[in-house]
C-alpha atoms as an extended CHARMM CRD file, in Angstrom:
* protein
*
       154  EXT
         1         1  LYS       CA            215.3550000000      145.3180000000      -16.5840000000  PROA      1               0.0000000000
         2         2  SER       CA            216.7790000000      142.6980000000      -14.2940000000  PROA      2               0.0000000000
         3         3  ILE       CA            218.4290000000      139.3350000000      -14.8470000000  PROA      3               0.0000000000
         4         4  THR       CA            216.4000000000      136.4810000000      -13.3730000000  PROA      4               0.0000000000
         5         5  SER       CA            218.4930000000      133.5230000000      -14.4870000000  PROA      5               0.0000000000
         6         6  ILE       CA            221.5960000000      132.5820000000      -16.3880000000  PROA      6               0.0000000000
         7         7  GLY       CA            222.0680000000      129.1830000000      -17.9760000000  PROA      7               0.0000000000
         8         8  TYR       CA            222.5900000000      127.1120000000      -21.0590000000  PROA      8               0.0000000000
         9         9  SER       CA            220.1140000000      125.9330000000      -23.6670000000  PROA      9               0.0000000000
        10        10  ARG       CA            220.0970000000      123.6300000000      -26.6420000000  PROA      10              0.0000000000
        11        11  ALA       CA            217.4580000000      122.8650000000      -29.2590000000  PROA      11              0.0000000000
        12        12  SER       CA            215.8120000000      119.4620000000      -28.8710000000  PROA      12              0.0000000000
        13        13  SER       CA            214.9560000000      117.2310000000      -31.8150000000  PROA      13              0.0000000000
        14        14  SER       CA            211.3900000000      118.5760000000      -31.6720000000  PROA      14              0.0000000000
        15        15  GLY       CA            212.6670000000      122.1300000000      -32.0930000000  PROA      15              0.0000000000
        16        16  SER       CA            211.8080000000      123.1930000000      -28.5630000000  PROA      16              0.0000000000
        17        17  CYS       CA            214.4420000000      124.6790000000      -26.3390000000  PROA      17              0.0000000000
        18        18  LEU       CA            215.8000000000      122.6610000000      -23.4230000000  PROA      18              0.0000000000
        19        19  ARG       CA            217.2580000000      124.6840000000      -20.5980000000  PROA      19              0.0000000000
        20        20  ASN       CA            219.4610000000      123.8340000000      -17.6780000000  PROA      20              0.0000000000
        21        21  ALA       CA            219.0310000000      126.8960000000      -15.5050000000  PROA      21              0.0000000000
        22        22  PRO       CA            218.6230000000      127.2710000000      -11.7950000000  PROA      22              0.0000000000
        23        23  SER       CA            216.2750000000      129.9300000000      -10.5110000000  PROA      23              0.0000000000
        24        24  SER       CA            218.3390000000      130.2060000000       -7.3360000000  PROA      24              0.0000000000
        25        25  GLY       CA            221.5030000000      131.3760000000       -9.0930000000  PROA      25              0.0000000000
        26        26  LYS       CA            223.4480000000      128.2770000000       -7.9860000000  PROA      26              0.0000000000
        27        27  ARG       CA            226.1140000000      126.6480000000      -10.1210000000  PROA      27              0.0000000000
        28        28  ILE       CA            224.7390000000      124.9000000000      -13.2070000000  PROA      28              0.0000000000
        29        29  ASN       CA            225.5180000000      121.1920000000      -13.4660000000  PROA      29              0.0000000000
        30        30  GLN       CA            225.2820000000      120.2260000000      -17.1180000000  PROA      30              0.0000000000
        31        31  PRO       CA            223.7500000000      116.8630000000      -18.0820000000  PROA      31              0.0000000000
        32        32  ASP       CA            226.2550000000      114.2090000000      -19.1540000000  PROA      32              0.0000000000
        33        33  GLU       CA            224.7970000000      113.8510000000      -22.6640000000  PROA      33              0.0000000000
        34        34  LEU       CA            225.4380000000      117.5240000000      -23.4400000000  PROA      34              0.0000000000
        35        35  THR       CA            228.8040000000      118.9250000000      -24.3420000000  PROA      35              0.0000000000
        36        36  GLN       CA            229.8490000000      122.5160000000      -23.9000000000  PROA      36              0.0000000000
        37        37  SER       CA            229.9770000000      122.9460000000      -27.6960000000  PROA      37              0.0000000000
        38        38  SER       CA            226.2990000000      121.9570000000      -28.1050000000  PROA      38              0.0000000000
        39        39  LEU       CA            225.0840000000      124.5160000000      -25.5840000000  PROA      39              0.0000000000
        40        40  THR       CA            224.1380000000      128.1260000000      -26.1160000000  PROA      40              0.0000000000
        41        41  PRO       CA            224.4570000000      130.4550000000      -23.1370000000  PROA      41              0.0000000000
        42        42  TYR       CA            221.4510000000      132.6250000000      -22.4060000000  PROA      42              0.0000000000
        43        43  ILE       CA            220.4490000000      135.3250000000      -19.9900000000  PROA      43              0.0000000000
        44        44  GLU       CA            216.7770000000      135.6070000000      -19.1000000000  PROA      44              0.0000000000
        45        45  VAL       CA            215.7520000000      139.2240000000      -18.6160000000  PROA      45              0.0000000000
        46        46  THR       CA            212.5160000000      140.3910000000      -17.0790000000  PROA      46              0.0000000000
        47        47  MET       CA            210.9890000000      143.7950000000      -17.6200000000  PROA      47              0.0000000000
        48        48  PRO       CA            209.6460000000      145.9110000000      -14.7880000000  PROA      48              0.0000000000
        49        49  LYS       CA            205.9020000000      146.2210000000      -14.2910000000  PROA      49              0.0000000000
        50        50  PRO       CA            204.8010000000      149.2920000000      -16.2850000000  PROA      50              0.0000000000
        51        51  LYS       CA            203.0900000000      152.2000000000      -14.5450000000  PROA      51              0.0000000000
        52        52  TYR       CA            200.6580000000      152.5290000000      -17.4590000000  PROA      52              0.0000000000
        53        53  HSD       CA            199.4940000000      150.2440000000      -20.2380000000  PROA      53              0.0000000000
        54        54  ILE       CA            198.0670000000      151.9420000000      -23.3260000000  PROA      54              0.0000000000
        55        55  LEU       CA            195.9510000000      149.7420000000      -25.5790000000  PROA      55              0.0000000000
        56        56  VAL       CA            195.3240000000      151.0040000000      -29.1060000000  PROA      56              0.0000000000
        57        57  CYS       CA            192.6640000000      149.1480000000      -31.0810000000  PROA      57              0.0000000000
        58        58  THR       CA            194.1310000000      148.2870000000      -34.4770000000  PROA      58              0.0000000000
        59        59  ASN       CA            191.3820000000      145.9160000000      -35.5880000000  PROA      59              0.0000000000
        60        60  ALA       CA            190.7530000000      146.0790000000      -39.3460000000  PROA      60              0.0000000000
        61        61  ARG       CA            187.9020000000      144.7860000000      -41.4560000000  PROA      61              0.0000000000
        62        62  PRO       CA            187.7990000000      144.0790000000      -45.1920000000  PROA      62              0.0000000000
        63        63  PRO       CA            187.0110000000      146.9920000000      -47.5180000000  PROA      63              0.0000000000
        64        64  GLY       CA            183.2960000000      147.4740000000      -47.9210000000  PROA      64              0.0000000000
        65        65  HSD       CA            182.4200000000      145.8740000000      -44.5890000000  PROA      65              0.0000000000
        66        66  PRO       CA            179.3090000000      147.5630000000      -43.1440000000  PROA      66              0.0000000000
        67        67  LYS       CA            180.8250000000      147.9650000000      -39.6760000000  PROA      67              0.0000000000
        68        68  PRO       CA            183.6730000000      150.5000000000      -39.2740000000  PROA      68              0.0000000000
        69        69  SER       CA            186.9870000000      149.5590000000      -37.6910000000  PROA      69              0.0000000000
        70        70  CYS       CA            189.7050000000      151.4010000000      -35.8260000000  PROA      70              0.0000000000
        71        71  GLY       CA            192.3010000000      150.0190000000      -38.2420000000  PROA      71              0.0000000000
        72        72  GLY       CA            190.4470000000      151.6300000000      -41.1270000000  PROA      72              0.0000000000
        73        73  GLN       CA            190.5650000000      154.9580000000      -39.3380000000  PROA      73              0.0000000000
        74        74  GLY       CA            194.3420000000      155.2370000000      -38.9030000000  PROA      74              0.0000000000
        75        75  SER       CA            194.9680000000      153.4940000000      -35.6030000000  PROA      75              0.0000000000
        76        76  ALA       CA            198.2250000000      151.8880000000      -36.8060000000  PROA      76              0.0000000000
        77        77  GLN       CA            199.6770000000      155.3880000000      -37.1080000000  PROA      77              0.0000000000
        78        78  LEU       CA            198.3500000000      156.2060000000      -33.6180000000  PROA      78              0.0000000000
        79        79  LEU       CA            200.2380000000      153.2170000000      -32.2440000000  PROA      79              0.0000000000
        80        80  MET       CA            203.4450000000      154.5380000000      -33.7960000000  PROA      80              0.0000000000
        81        81  SER       CA            202.7120000000      158.0680000000      -32.5410000000  PROA      81              0.0000000000
        82        82  PHE       CA            202.3230000000      156.8430000000      -28.9600000000  PROA      82              0.0000000000
        83        83  ASN       CA            205.6410000000      155.0130000000      -29.0980000000  PROA      83              0.0000000000
        84        84  MET       CA            207.4410000000      157.9580000000      -30.6920000000  PROA      84              0.0000000000
        85        85  GLY       CA            205.8140000000      160.3900000000      -28.2640000000  PROA      85              0.0000000000
        86        86  LEU       CA            207.0480000000      158.3900000000      -25.2760000000  PROA      86              0.0000000000
        87        87  MET       CA            210.6000000000      158.4600000000      -26.6370000000  PROA      87              0.0000000000
        88        88  GLN       CA            210.4130000000      162.1900000000      -27.3770000000  PROA      88              0.0000000000
        89        89  ARG       CA            209.2940000000      162.8460000000      -23.7890000000  PROA      89              0.0000000000
        90        90  GLY       CA            212.1480000000      160.8120000000      -22.3480000000  PROA      90              0.0000000000
        91        91  ILE       CA            209.8520000000      158.2210000000      -20.8100000000  PROA      91              0.0000000000
        92        92  MET       CA            211.9980000000      155.1530000000      -20.3080000000  PROA      92              0.0000000000
        93        93  PRO       CA            211.0800000000      151.8740000000      -22.0250000000  PROA      93              0.0000000000
        94        94  GLY       CA            209.1670000000      149.7370000000      -19.5810000000  PROA      94              0.0000000000
        95        95  GLU       CA            207.5630000000      152.6340000000      -17.6910000000  PROA      95              0.0000000000
        96        96  VAL       CA            204.6770000000      152.6990000000      -20.1640000000  PROA      96              0.0000000000
        97        97  LEU       CA            203.6850000000      149.7800000000      -22.3400000000  PROA      97              0.0000000000
        98        98  VAL       CA            201.9170000000      150.5010000000      -25.6430000000  PROA      98              0.0000000000
        99        99  THR       CA            200.1300000000      147.5830000000      -27.2590000000  PROA      99              0.0000000000
       100       100  GLY       CA            198.0370000000      147.2150000000      -30.3840000000  PROA      100             0.0000000000
       101       101  SER       CA            194.8970000000      145.2300000000      -29.6960000000  PROA      101             0.0000000000
       102       102  SER       CA            192.1150000000      143.4790000000      -31.5100000000  PROA      102             0.0000000000
       103       103  CYS       CA            188.5740000000      144.8690000000      -31.3650000000  PROA      103             0.0000000000
       104       104  LEU       CA            187.7360000000      146.6550000000      -28.1170000000  PROA      104             0.0000000000
       105       105  GLY       CA            184.0540000000      147.0210000000      -29.0000000000  PROA      105             0.0000000000
       106       106  PRO       CA            182.9870000000      150.6090000000      -29.7310000000  PROA      106             0.0000000000
       107       107  CYS       CA            183.8740000000      150.4340000000      -33.4440000000  PROA      107             0.0000000000
       108       108  GLU       CA            181.6080000000      153.3260000000      -34.4150000000  PROA      108             0.0000000000
       109       109  GLN       CA            183.5500000000      155.6010000000      -32.0640000000  PROA      109             0.0000000000
       110       110  GLY       CA            187.0530000000      154.5380000000      -33.0530000000  PROA      110             0.0000000000
       111       111  PRO       CA            189.9110000000      154.7090000000      -33.0150000000  PROA      111             0.0000000000
       112       112  THR       CA            189.6640000000      153.6270000000      -29.3860000000  PROA      112             0.0000000000
       113       113  VAL       CA            192.5020000000      153.9090000000      -26.8570000000  PROA      113             0.0000000000
       114       114  VAL       CA            192.3570000000      152.5630000000      -23.3010000000  PROA      114             0.0000000000
       115       115  VAL       CA            194.7900000000      153.5350000000      -20.5380000000  PROA      115             0.0000000000
       116       116  TYR       CA            195.2910000000      151.1270000000      -17.6430000000  PROA      116             0.0000000000
       117       117  PRO       CA            195.4170000000      150.8350000000      -14.6840000000  PROA      117             0.0000000000
       118       118  ASP       CA            193.0280000000      153.8050000000      -14.7120000000  PROA      118             0.0000000000
       119       119  ASN       CA            190.5760000000      152.0370000000      -17.0500000000  PROA      119             0.0000000000
       120       120  THR       CA            190.1330000000      155.2880000000      -19.0000000000  PROA      120             0.0000000000
       121       121  TRP       CA            188.6480000000      154.9530000000      -22.4910000000  PROA      121             0.0000000000
       122       122  TYR       CA            189.2870000000      157.5470000000      -25.1970000000  PROA      122             0.0000000000
       123       123  SER       CA            187.2490000000      157.4580000000      -28.3940000000  PROA      123             0.0000000000
       124       124  LYS       CA            187.7010000000      159.0230000000      -31.8310000000  PROA      124             0.0000000000
       125       125  VAL       CA            191.3830000000      159.5240000000      -31.0100000000  PROA      125             0.0000000000
       126       126  THR       CA            193.4240000000      161.5000000000      -33.5520000000  PROA      126             0.0000000000
       127       127  GLU       CA            197.1710000000      161.9450000000      -33.8950000000  PROA      127             0.0000000000
       128       128  ALA       CA            196.8080000000      165.3980000000      -32.3370000000  PROA      128             0.0000000000
       129       129  ASP       CA            195.2080000000      163.7430000000      -29.2780000000  PROA      129             0.0000000000
       130       130  VAL       CA            198.2440000000      161.5340000000      -28.6680000000  PROA      130             0.0000000000
       131       131  ALA       CA            200.3040000000      164.4280000000      -27.2840000000  PROA      131             0.0000000000
       132       132  THR       CA            197.4170000000      165.4430000000      -25.0060000000  PROA      132             0.0000000000
       133       133  ILE       CA            197.0370000000      161.9110000000      -23.6330000000  PROA      133             0.0000000000
       134       134  LEU       CA            200.7780000000      161.5670000000      -23.0700000000  PROA      134             0.0000000000
       135       135  ASP       CA            201.2000000000      164.9900000000      -21.4610000000  PROA      135             0.0000000000
       136       136  GLU       CA            198.0660000000      165.1430000000      -19.3370000000  PROA      136             0.0000000000
       137       137  HSD       CA            197.3270000000      161.5140000000      -18.5370000000  PROA      137             0.0000000000
       138       138  ILE       CA            200.6540000000      159.6960000000      -18.6450000000  PROA      138             0.0000000000
       139       139  LYS       CA            202.9810000000      162.4730000000      -17.4370000000  PROA      139             0.0000000000
       140       140  GLY       CA            200.3790000000      164.4900000000      -15.5070000000  PROA      140             0.0000000000
       141       141  GLY       CA            198.6000000000      161.5470000000      -13.9250000000  PROA      141             0.0000000000
       142       142  LYS       CA            195.0480000000      162.6420000000      -14.7420000000  PROA      142             0.0000000000
       143       143  PRO       CA            192.8030000000      161.7300000000      -17.6730000000  PROA      143             0.0000000000
       144       144  ALA       CA            192.7270000000      164.3600000000      -20.4250000000  PROA      144             0.0000000000
       145       145  ALA       CA            189.3820000000      166.0210000000      -19.6450000000  PROA      145             0.0000000000
       146       146  LYS       CA            189.2250000000      167.9500000000      -22.9150000000  PROA      146             0.0000000000
       147       147  LEU       CA            189.1240000000      164.6270000000      -24.8120000000  PROA      147             0.0000000000
       148       148  ASN       CA            185.9530000000      163.6370000000      -22.9430000000  PROA      148             0.0000000000
       149       149  PRO       CA            187.3070000000      160.3450000000      -21.5520000000  PROA      149             0.0000000000
       150       150  ASP       CA            184.8520000000      157.4940000000      -20.9750000000  PROA      150             0.0000000000
       151       151  SER       CA            182.2300000000      159.1670000000      -23.1840000000  PROA      151             0.0000000000
       152       152  VAL       CA            181.7820000000      155.7870000000      -24.8550000000  PROA      152             0.0000000000
       153       153  TRP       CA            179.9830000000      154.6290000000      -21.6860000000  PROA      153             0.0000000000
       154       154  LYS       CA            177.6640000000      157.6320000000      -21.3460000000  PROA      154             0.0000000000
């Protein structure tokens, strides 16, 4: 992570945050109507661009709905397993981003997981598959062939 700006902020009457921060890193000149005691210092931190982005469909439908959903097939636990698996493998936060998503489309073949930037789609993913995806695809750099990636499109 890197610091992109340092400044002061205060809440406006509308509840939004007003900032007095230069992007150039120059000295901050505070407006006359603000006093030091009404300001809150802040540091804006940016995260590095991740090498991989793993999307896990966590879409859920009401019980009894005729169409299946990834959420109804345990995808919330998959999301947690991906995050825990990254930590266990010593992959630094920010190198790989794991995000729960709304419906990705192939509900009948869920849970669905997509790995970008490779645009690789895994279907019917189980908790046991998480380790394979992390070891072969994320650490190894190649889609996990034994999980039949992109079969949803065939």
